[in-house]
Coordinates of C-alpha atoms and ligand atoms in Angstrom, one line a residue:
M27 CA -52.3 28.4 31.4
Q28 CA -48.4 27.9 31.9
F29 CA -46.1 26.7 29.6
S30 CA -45.5 24.2 32.1
E31 CA -48.7 22.6 31.0
L32 CA -48.3 22.4 27.7
G33 CA -46.0 19.4 27.5
L34 CA -42.7 20.5 26.9
G35 CA -39.5 19.5 28.9
P36 CA -37.4 21.1 31.0
E37 CA -34.9 22.2 28.9
V38 CA -37.2 24.2 26.2
L39 CA -38.7 25.2 29.6
Q40 CA -35.5 26.7 30.5
A41 CA -35.0 28.6 27.3
I42 CA -38.4 30.2 27.2
S43 CA -38.0 31.2 30.8
E44 CA -34.4 32.7 30.0
V45 CA -36.1 34.7 26.8
G46 CA -38.3 36.3 29.1
Y47 CA -42.0 34.6 27.9
T48 CA -44.2 34.1 31.1
T49 CA -47.4 32.5 29.4
P50 CA -47.9 31.1 25.8
T51 CA -49.9 33.2 23.6
P52 CA -53.1 31.8 22.3
I53 CA -51.7 30.0 19.1
Q54 CA -49.2 28.0 21.0
E55 CA -51.5 27.5 23.9
K56 CA -53.6 25.7 20.8
A57 CA -51.0 24.2 19.0
I58 CA -48.3 23.0 21.6
P59 CA -50.4 19.9 22.4
W60 CA -51.3 18.9 19.3
V61 CA -48.2 19.0 17.5
L62 CA -46.2 17.1 20.0
Q63 CA -48.9 14.8 19.7
G64 CA -48.1 14.3 16.3
R65 CA -51.2 15.7 14.5
D66 CA -51.1 17.9 11.7
V67 CA -52.2 21.7 12.2
L68 CA -53.5 24.2 10.0
G69 CA -53.3 27.3 11.5
C70 CA -55.0 30.6 10.4
A71 CA -52.4 33.2 12.6
Q72 CA -50.3 36.4 11.7
T73 CA -47.1 37.1 12.2
G74 CA -46.9 38.6 15.8
T75 CA -49.2 36.0 17.0
G76 CA -46.1 33.7 18.6
K77 CA -46.8 31.3 15.8
T78 CA -43.1 30.6 15.1
A79 CA -42.7 29.7 18.5
S80 CA -46.0 27.4 18.1
F81 CA -44.2 25.0 15.9
T82 CA -40.5 25.4 16.5
L83 CA -41.0 24.5 20.8
P84 CA -42.8 21.1 19.7
M85 CA -40.4 20.3 17.0
I86 CA -37.7 20.7 19.4
E87 CA -39.3 18.6 21.7
I88 CA -40.2 15.7 18.9
L89 CA -36.5 16.2 17.4
A90 CA -34.5 15.6 20.7
Q91 CA -35.1 11.7 19.7
G92 CA -33.3 10.4 17.5
R93 CA -30.4 11.3 15.1
A94 CA -30.0 12.9 11.8
R95 CA -27.8 10.8 8.7
A96 CA -25.7 12.7 6.2
R97 CA -27.8 14.7 3.6
M98 CA -31.2 13.6 4.8
P99 CA -32.6 16.3 7.0
R100 CA -35.4 15.3 9.6
S101 CA -37.6 18.0 9.3
L102 CA -38.1 20.7 6.6
I103 CA -39.4 24.7 7.4
L104 CA -40.3 25.8 4.3
E105 CA -40.5 29.9 3.8
P106 CA -41.4 32.4 1.7
T107 CA -38.1 35.1 2.1
R108 CA -34.8 35.0 2.9
E109 CA -35.2 37.0 6.0
L110 CA -37.7 35.1 7.4
A111 CA -36.1 32.0 7.6
A112 CA -33.1 33.6 8.7
Q113 CA -35.6 34.6 11.4
V114 CA -37.0 31.1 12.1
A115 CA -33.1 29.8 12.4
D116 CA -33.0 32.6 15.0
N117 CA -35.8 30.9 16.9
F118 CA -34.5 27.4 16.7
E119 CA -31.0 28.6 18.1
I120 CA -32.5 30.5 21.3
Y121 CA -35.3 27.8 21.8
G122 CA -33.0 24.9 21.1
K123 CA -30.1 26.0 23.1
Y124 CA -30.2 23.0 25.6
H125 CA -30.5 20.6 22.7
K126 CA -28.1 19.4 20.3
L127 CA -30.1 19.6 17.2
N128 CA -28.0 20.6 14.0
M129 CA -29.7 23.3 11.7
A130 CA -29.1 24.4 8.1
L131 CA -30.5 27.8 6.5
L132 CA -30.8 27.1 3.0
I133 CA -31.6 30.5 1.3
G134 CA -30.3 31.8 -1.8
G135 CA -27.6 34.5 -2.4
E136 CA -25.5 32.7 0.0
S137 CA -22.9 29.9 -1.2
F138 CA -23.9 26.6 -1.8
G139 CA -20.4 25.3 -0.6
D140 CA -21.1 26.0 3.2
Q141 CA -24.8 24.8 2.7
V142 CA -23.9 21.6 1.1
K143 CA -20.9 21.0 3.8
K144 CA -23.4 21.3 6.6
L145 CA -26.0 19.0 5.0
E146 CA -23.2 16.6 4.7
R147 CA -22.9 16.3 8.5
G148 CA -26.5 15.7 8.9
V149 CA -28.8 18.2 10.3
D150 CA -32.5 17.6 12.3
V151 CA -33.6 20.9 10.8
L152 CA -33.6 22.3 7.6
I153 CA -34.9 25.7 7.1
A154 CA -35.2 27.0 3.5
T155 CA -36.8 29.3 0.6
P156 CA -38.4 27.0 -1.9
G157 CA -36.4 27.8 -4.7
R158 CA -32.6 27.3 -3.1
M159 CA -34.5 24.5 -1.7
I160 CA -35.2 22.8 -5.4
D161 CA -31.3 24.0 -6.7
L162 CA -30.1 21.7 -4.0
F163 CA -32.2 19.0 -4.4
E164 CA -31.9 18.7 -8.3
R165 CA -28.2 19.0 -7.5
G166 CA -28.6 15.5 -5.5
N167 CA -27.2 17.6 -2.5
I168 CA -30.4 16.8 -0.5
L169 CA -32.1 13.4 0.3
L170 CA -36.1 13.9 1.5
S171 CA -36.9 10.6 2.4
D172 CA -36.4 11.4 6.0
I173 CA -38.8 14.2 6.6
K174 CA -40.8 13.5 9.6
I175 CA -42.3 16.9 9.9
L176 CA -43.1 19.7 7.5
V177 CA -43.9 23.4 8.0
I178 CA -44.9 25.2 5.3
D179 CA -45.3 29.0 6.9
E180 CA -47.0 32.1 5.4
A181 CA -48.6 29.8 3.0
D182 CA -50.7 33.1 1.5
R183 CA -47.3 35.0 0.9
M184 CA -45.7 31.9 -0.8
L185 CA -49.2 32.1 -3.5
D186 CA -48.5 35.9 -3.8
M187 CA -44.9 35.5 -4.9
G188 CA -45.6 32.4 -7.4
F189 CA -44.4 29.8 -5.3
I190 CA -47.0 27.4 -5.3
P191 CA -45.9 25.2 -7.8
D192 CA -42.2 24.7 -6.3
I193 CA -44.1 24.0 -2.9
E194 CA -46.1 21.2 -4.8
R195 CA -43.3 19.9 -5.9
I196 CA -41.1 20.0 -3.0
V197 CA -44.0 18.3 -1.0
G198 CA -44.5 15.4 -3.8
L199 CA -40.3 14.6 -3.2
L200 CA -41.6 13.6 0.4
P201 CA -42.8 10.8 2.3
K202 CA -46.5 10.8 2.4
L203 CA -46.0 9.4 6.2
R204 CA -45.6 12.9 8.1
Q205 CA -46.5 15.1 9.9
T206 CA -47.6 18.3 8.4
L207 CA -47.9 22.3 10.3
F208 CA -49.3 24.7 7.5
F209 CA -50.0 28.2 8.4
S210 CA -51.1 31.2 6.9
A211 CA -52.3 34.6 7.6
T212 CA -55.5 34.5 5.5
M213 CA -57.1 31.5 4.0
P214 CA -58.2 32.0 0.5
P215 CA -60.0 29.7 -1.8
E216 CA -56.4 28.6 -2.7
I217 CA -54.8 28.4 0.3
R218 CA -57.2 26.1 1.5
R219 CA -57.2 23.9 -1.7
L220 CA -53.4 23.2 -0.5
A221 CA -53.9 22.7 3.0
D222 CA -56.8 20.0 2.1
Q223 CA -54.2 18.1 -0.3
F224 CA -51.1 18.3 2.2
L225 CA -52.8 18.1 5.4
M226 CA -54.6 14.8 7.2
N227 CA -57.3 15.4 9.6
P228 CA -55.6 18.6 10.9
R229 CA -56.5 21.0 13.7
E230 CA -57.4 23.8 12.7
I231 CA -56.4 26.8 15.1
T232 CA -57.6 30.4 14.1
V233 CA -56.1 32.8 16.6
A234 CA -56.9 36.3 15.3
P235 CA -59.5 37.2 12.7
P236 CA -57.6 37.5 9.1
A237 CA -56.1 40.6 8.0
S238 CA -57.1 41.9 11.0
P239 CA -54.6 45.3 11.6
A240 CA -52.9 45.5 15.0
A241 CA -55.3 47.4 17.5
T242 CA -52.1 49.0 18.9
V243 CA -51.6 50.7 15.5
T244 CA -53.0 54.0 15.0
Q245 CA -53.3 54.8 11.1
A246 CA -53.8 57.8 8.6
L247 CA -53.8 58.3 5.1
A248 CA -53.0 61.2 3.4
V249 CA -53.6 62.0 -0.1
A250 CA -51.7 64.1 -2.3
Y251 CA -50.6 64.2 -6.1
D252 CA -48.2 61.7 -7.1
E253 CA -45.0 64.4 -7.1
D254 CA -46.3 66.0 -3.7
K255 CA -45.7 62.5 -2.2
R256 CA -42.0 62.8 -1.1
K257 CA -42.5 66.3 0.1
V258 CA -45.5 64.6 1.9
L259 CA -42.9 62.2 3.3
R260 CA -40.8 64.7 4.4
H261 CA -43.0 66.4 6.4
L262 CA -44.4 63.1 8.3
L263 CA -40.6 62.6 8.9
Q264 CA -40.2 66.2 10.4
T265 CA -43.4 66.9 12.2
E266 CA -44.1 63.1 13.7
D267 CA -42.2 61.3 16.5
V268 CA -40.2 59.3 14.3
K269 CA -37.7 57.1 16.3
N270 CA -37.7 54.3 13.3
A271 CA -39.3 53.5 10.7
F272 CA -40.2 51.2 7.6
I273 CA -41.4 52.8 4.2
F274 CA -42.8 50.9 2.0
C275 CA -42.6 51.0 -2.0
N276 CA -44.8 48.7 -4.4
R277 CA -41.5 49.1 -6.7
K278 CA -37.9 48.0 -6.1
K279 CA -36.9 50.9 -8.6
D280 CA -38.8 53.1 -6.6
V281 CA -37.1 52.4 -3.3
G282 CA -33.5 52.9 -4.9
I283 CA -35.3 56.6 -5.6
L284 CA -36.7 57.1 -2.7
H285 CA -34.1 56.1 -0.9
Q286 CA -31.5 58.4 -2.7
S287 CA -34.0 61.3 -2.4
L288 CA -33.8 60.7 1.6
S289 CA -30.5 60.6 2.1
R290 CA -30.0 63.9 -0.2
H291 CA -32.1 65.9 2.3
G292 CA -30.1 64.6 5.4
F293 CA -32.5 61.4 6.7
N294 CA -30.3 58.3 7.8
A295 CA -31.7 56.0 5.7
G296 CA -31.3 52.2 4.4
A297 CA -32.7 50.4 1.5
L298 CA -33.6 46.6 1.4
H299 CA -35.8 45.2 -1.8
G300 CA -35.4 41.8 -3.6
D301 CA -32.6 42.5 -6.1
M302 CA -29.9 43.4 -3.3
V303 CA -27.0 40.6 -2.7
Q304 CA -28.1 39.0 0.2
S305 CA -25.1 40.2 2.2
K306 CA -26.0 43.6 1.5
R307 CA -29.6 42.6 2.6
T308 CA -28.4 41.3 6.1
E309 CA -26.3 44.0 6.3
T310 CA -28.8 46.5 6.5
L311 CA -31.3 44.9 8.2
E312 CA -28.9 44.6 10.8
A313 CA -27.9 48.0 11.0
F314 CA -32.0 48.7 11.3
K315 CA -32.2 46.3 13.6
Q316 CA -29.0 47.9 15.8
G317 CA -30.5 51.5 15.1
S318 CA -27.7 52.8 12.9
I319 CA -30.1 53.3 10.3
D320 CA -33.5 55.5 10.9
L321 CA -35.9 54.7 8.1
L322 CA -35.5 51.4 6.0
V323 CA -37.1 52.0 2.4
C324 CA -38.2 48.8 1.2
S325 CA -40.1 46.5 -0.8
D326 CA -42.4 44.3 0.4
V327 CA -39.5 41.6 1.1
A328 CA -39.4 43.5 4.3
A329 CA -43.9 43.2 5.0
R330 CA -44.0 39.8 6.9
G331 CA -42.7 38.7 9.7
I332 CA -39.8 40.8 10.0
D333 CA -39.5 41.1 13.7
I334 CA -38.3 44.5 14.8
K335 CA -39.3 45.4 18.3
G336 CA -40.1 49.2 19.1
V337 CA -40.7 50.2 15.4
S338 CA -42.8 53.5 16.1
H339 CA -43.8 54.3 12.0
V340 CA -44.6 52.7 9.3
F341 CA -45.0 55.1 6.1
N342 CA -46.9 53.3 2.8
F343 CA -45.4 55.6 0.0
D344 CA -47.3 53.8 -2.3
V345 CA -50.4 52.1 -1.4
P346 CA -50.0 48.3 -1.9
F347 CA -51.5 46.6 -4.7
N348 CA -52.9 43.6 -2.6
A349 CA -55.2 44.7 0.4
E350 CA -53.3 42.0 2.3
D351 CA -50.1 43.4 2.1
Y352 CA -51.5 46.6 3.7
V353 CA -51.9 44.8 7.0
H354 CA -48.6 42.9 6.8
R355 CA -47.0 46.5 6.3
I356 CA -48.0 48.1 8.9
G357 CA -48.0 45.2 11.3
R358 CA -44.6 45.8 11.4
T359 CA -44.9 48.4 14.3
G360 CA -47.3 48.6 17.2
R361 CA -45.7 44.7 18.2
A362 CA -45.5 42.8 21.4
G363 CA -48.0 45.3 22.9
L364 CA -46.3 48.7 21.8
T365 CA -48.1 51.4 20.0
G366 CA -47.2 52.4 17.0
R367 CA -48.2 54.9 14.1
A368 CA -48.8 53.9 10.3
F369 CA -49.3 56.4 7.6
T370 CA -50.0 55.8 4.0
I371 CA -49.8 58.2 0.8
A372 CA -52.0 57.8 -1.6
A373 CA -52.3 59.6 -5.0
P374 CA -55.6 60.4 -6.4
E375 CA -55.6 57.5 -8.9
D376 CA -55.4 54.9 -6.0
G377 CA -58.9 55.3 -5.0
R378 CA -59.6 51.7 -5.3
L379 CA -56.7 50.2 -4.2
V380 CA -57.6 52.7 -0.7
Q381 CA -61.2 51.1 -1.0
A382 CA -60.0 47.5 -1.2
I383 CA -58.3 47.7 2.1
E384 CA -60.9 49.8 4.0
K385 CA -63.3 47.0 3.1
L386 CA -60.8 44.3 4.4
I387 CA -59.9 46.0 7.5
G388 CA -63.5 46.7 8.1
R389 CA -63.1 50.5 8.8
E390 CA -62.1 54.0 6.9
I391 CA -58.6 54.8 7.9
P392 CA -58.8 58.8 8.7
R393 CA -57.7 61.4 6.5
V394 CA -54.8 64.1 7.3
L395 CA -53.9 67.4 5.5
I396 CA -50.3 68.7 4.7
D397 CA -49.6 71.6 5.9
G398 CA -49.3 73.5 2.4
L399 CA -50.4 71.4 -0.1
E400 CA -53.1 70.7 -1.8
T401 CA -55.2 67.3 -1.2
P402 CA -57.2 66.3 -4.2
E403 CA -59.9 63.4 -4.7
L404 CA -59.4 59.8 -4.4
E405 CA -60.8 58.7 -8.2
F406 CA -62.5 55.4 -8.0
E407 CA -62.1 55.3 -11.7
E408 CA -59.1 53.9 -13.4
S409 CA -59.5 56.9 -16.2
G410 CA -58.2 58.6 -13.2
R411 CA -54.7 57.1 -13.3
G412 CA -51.7 59.4 -13.7
R413 CA -53.4 62.7 -12.8
R414 CA -50.9 65.6 -12.3
R415 CA -51.6 68.6 -9.9
P416 CA -53.5 71.1 -12.1
R417 CA -51.2 74.1 -12.8
R418 CA -51.8 77.3 -11.1
K419 CA -51.2 80.8 -12.3
D420 CA -48.1 81.3 -9.6
E421 CA -46.5 78.0 -10.8
G422 CA -42.9 78.0 -10.9
R423 CA -43.0 79.7 -7.6
K424 CA -42.9 76.8 -6.0
E425 CA -43.1 76.1 -2.2
E426 CA -42.5 78.9 -0.7
G427 CA -45.2 80.4 -2.7
R428 CA -47.3 77.3 -1.9
K429 CA -47.0 77.7 2.0
S430 CA -47.7 81.5 2.3
E431 CA -50.9 81.0 0.0
P432 CA -53.8 82.0 2.2
R433 CA -56.0 78.5 2.8
S434 CA -59.2 80.6 0.5
A435 CA -56.7 81.1 -2.5
R436 CA -56.6 77.3 -2.9
P437 CA -58.7 74.8 -4.3
P438 CA -61.2 73.2 -2.1
R439 CA -60.5 70.7 0.2
S440 CA -61.5 67.0 -0.9
R441 CA -64.6 65.7 0.8
A442 CA -62.2 62.9 1.9
A443 CA -59.8 65.4 3.5
D444 CA -62.8 66.9 5.3
R445 CA -63.2 63.8 7.0
T446 CA -60.0 64.5 9.1
E447 CA -59.9 64.2 12.8
A448 CA -58.0 66.8 12.6
G449 CA -60.4 69.3 10.9
D450 CA -58.9 72.4 9.6
S451 CA -55.9 72.0 11.7
A452 CA -52.7 71.6 9.5
A453 CA -50.5 69.5 11.0
A454 CA -50.6 65.9 9.5
T455 CA -52.2 64.1 12.8
P456 CA -54.5 61.8 12.4
V457 CA -55.2 62.1 16.6
P458 CA -53.9 65.7 17.8
E459 CA -54.9 64.9 21.4
E460 CA -52.7 62.2 21.8
R461 CA -50.1 64.1 19.9
A462 CA -50.6 67.1 22.3
A463 CA -49.9 64.8 25.4
R464 CA -46.6 63.8 23.8
P465 CA -43.2 65.0 24.6
E466 CA -41.0 67.0 21.9
R467 CA -39.2 65.3 19.7
S468 CA -37.1 62.8 20.5
E469 CA -33.5 63.8 20.8
R470 CA -32.2 61.1 18.2
S471 CA -34.2 62.8 15.6
V472 CA -34.3 61.2 12.1
R473 CA -33.3 64.0 10.9
A474 CA -29.2 64.5 10.3
R475 CA -29.1 68.0 8.5
P476 CA -32.3 70.0 9.6
E477 CA -31.2 73.0 7.8
R478 CA -32.0 71.4 4.4
T479 CA -35.6 71.5 5.5
D480 CA -37.1 73.6 2.7
R481 CA -34.7 72.1 -0.1
P482 CA -36.8 72.8 -3.3
V483 CA -38.4 70.0 -5.0
Q484 CA -36.5 70.3 -8.6
D485 CA -33.5 68.3 -7.5
R486 CA -36.1 65.2 -7.3
P487 CA -35.1 62.3 -10.0
E488 CA -37.9 62.9 -11.8
R489 CA -40.3 60.1 -12.9
P490 CA -41.9 60.0 -15.9
V491 CA -45.2 61.5 -16.2
R492 CA -47.6 58.5 -15.9
E493 CA -49.5 58.9 -19.1
D494 CA -46.1 58.5 -20.7
R495 CA -45.2 55.4 -18.8
P496 CA -45.7 52.0 -21.1
R497 CA -49.4 50.5 -21.1
E498 CA -48.3 47.3 -19.4
D499 CA -47.6 49.5 -16.6
R500 CA -50.3 52.0 -16.3
R501 CA -52.8 48.8 -16.3
S502 CA -50.8 47.2 -13.4
R503 CA -52.6 48.6 -10.6
F504 CA -56.0 46.8 -11.4
A505 CA -54.2 43.7 -12.5
D506 CA -55.8 40.5 -11.7
R507 CA -54.2 38.5 -8.9
G508 CA -52.5 36.4 -11.4
E509 CA -50.4 39.3 -12.7
D510 CA -49.6 40.5 -9.2
R511 CA -48.0 37.4 -8.1
R512 CA -45.7 37.4 -11.5
R513 CA -44.8 40.7 -10.4
R514 CA -44.3 39.9 -6.7
R515 CA -42.2 36.9 -7.3
D516 CA -40.3 39.1 -9.4
E517 CA -39.9 41.4 -6.0
D518 CA -38.5 38.7 -3.9
D519 CA -36.6 36.3 -6.0
D520 CA -34.5 36.5 -8.9
R521 CA -35.3 33.3 -10.7
T522 CA -38.0 34.8 -12.6
P523 CA -38.6 32.1 -15.9
V524 CA -40.6 33.2 -18.5
I525 CA -42.8 30.9 -19.2
G526 CA -44.5 30.1 -22.7
F527 CA -45.4 33.8 -23.9
G528 CA -44.6 35.7 -20.8
D529 CA -46.5 38.4 -20.8
D530 CA -46.5 38.7 -24.7
V531 CA -49.9 36.3 -24.9
P532 CA -51.1 36.9 -28.3
A533 CA -55.1 38.4 -28.4
F534 CA -55.9 35.5 -30.0
I535 CA -55.0 32.9 -27.5
L536 CA -56.7 34.9 -24.9
R537 CA -60.0 35.0 -27.1
A538 CA -62.4 32.1 -25.4
A539 CA -63.0 29.1 -28.1
R540 CA -66.2 28.3 -28.9
P541 CA -67.0 24.5 -27.9
V542 CA -67.0 22.0 -30.9
R543 CA -69.7 19.5 -30.7
P544 CA -69.4 16.9 -33.1
A545 CA -72.6 17.5 -35.6
A546 CA -72.9 13.6 -36.3
L547 CA -73.5 12.3 -32.6
P548 CA -76.2 12.8 -30.2
D549 CA -76.4 15.3 -27.5
S550 CA -76.1 12.3 -24.8
D551 CA -72.4 11.4 -26.7
A552 CA -71.5 14.7 -27.0
E553 CA -70.8 14.8 -23.5
G554 CA -68.3 12.2 -23.0
Ligands
AMP1 P1 -44.1 35.5 15.7 O1 -45.6 35.5 15.4 O2 -43.5 33.9 15.7 O3 -43.1 36.6 14.8 O4 -43.3 36.4 17.2 C1 -43.5 37.7 17.0 C2 -43.1 38.1 18.4 O5 -43.6 37.9 19.9 C3 -41.3 37.5 18.6 O6 -40.7 38.8 18.5 C4 -41.4 36.7 19.8 O7 -40.2 36.3 20.4 C5 -42.6 37.1 20.9 N1 -43.1 36.0 21.5 C6 -43.6 34.7 21.1 N2 -44.2 34.2 22.0 C7 -44.2 34.6 23.1 C8 -44.6 34.8 24.1 N3 -45.4 33.2 24.7 N4 -44.3 36.0 25.5 C9 -44.2 37.2 24.5 N5 -43.9 37.0 23.5 C10 -43.3 36.1 23.0

């Protein structure tokens, strides 16, 4: 099928051909004609499928008719993160270059003044994160009564980040008569309920099985003691042909620590997480896109939708708490048909998280061994948390000692490690044949100061031993989704409110109450 068969006008077709797209992707093929007819769409699609163009292209066409009035936007696109919102705005500019549509981007961390000025002039397309949208509405800067098209993008991410109450509130402020386009990578029951609530007779479009990692990404998993994880990462960065890479951590503070550590070891790295000021976030992302930073240590704020072509690697320095996040993280590589490699570094206590990921993706992630490091077993019981590498007799001789140690003297390898495709080979490589065929490391190495390769690990900023960490922290890996959501909101949003007792709910409130039945009433009346 050709773009010209979808019902798009000549200006949009011209813009598409200038971008270089030749054929529509499956979601574009299915969604665009329906959106042009004014129908609601429920799209189950991952980022990387071309879903942004599937709603921006027909929106440009529809909005080309009519004009916006001051403070009364005509369409609203809600995105979970500032980066995604900015990316959608870029798309609008590219595809809408032959139209005179006004667009405003309302995201946290940027001046209210400029955003309000734009709204005053009248905007056709408003792209916003939920928090900033509500702030501006409450200040009386926006009237939502003229919204004709609503897009809710990355709905499952919104759920993870705790944005659903905000979304429900915003949708309650919109006209009932409108067109709604709702996209989510996965469709858990909570998302399905929202879709039922917001959409009217939608066309349901599923373009890829939810949560299937890109077939172009080669995956591998290394198991290491917590205190060895940075060494494993450095080893991988040195032995893999890394052009550029996202390195994901679960916690913002660990992003900072790892970034410092990599910089000290001579790697050209930047950091990105939700606590940074927006100008720094934008600057760092731009530097990574332009190639002036090779490694981007980041939180899950960068896991979804960030579209940077040609990223060679993704490293999960921590196994993500939610299995779906694994799929999103590794989807930052292997984009647009290119190949990519994704390595996950798991601590022994991450067994259950790894299990959940493997269940979700329907296969085992091949294990790799790291030369000179012990490979502990993955543990599947909560009690195993925080286990440190057992002390050996030669403790203190540190790395040199370990490296020269004969393999037979080391503790036996784990069963998991035995499954590695690399067998006994020392390299941390999931597909050795492929490696052998690859050229030598590219000239543009990610390492700036190779002479520091063997720098001992003593200079690592020490984290407290896990046993010493606060109880809530130890509990959190196995926390329920609700708790996860609160943490994720904190991850990406600076406005984390404390609701009720916050996390300090007294135990008696959590205890289930026995139903009280009035003794005097017969059973049938008590039902009412
Ligand atoms: P998205 O899923 O919207 O994040 O899009 C992923 C990537 O696919 C973006 O880099 C788009 O520029 C690109 N893309 C979107 N539509 C097409 C198309 N029809 N042909 C080729 N690339 C496309």
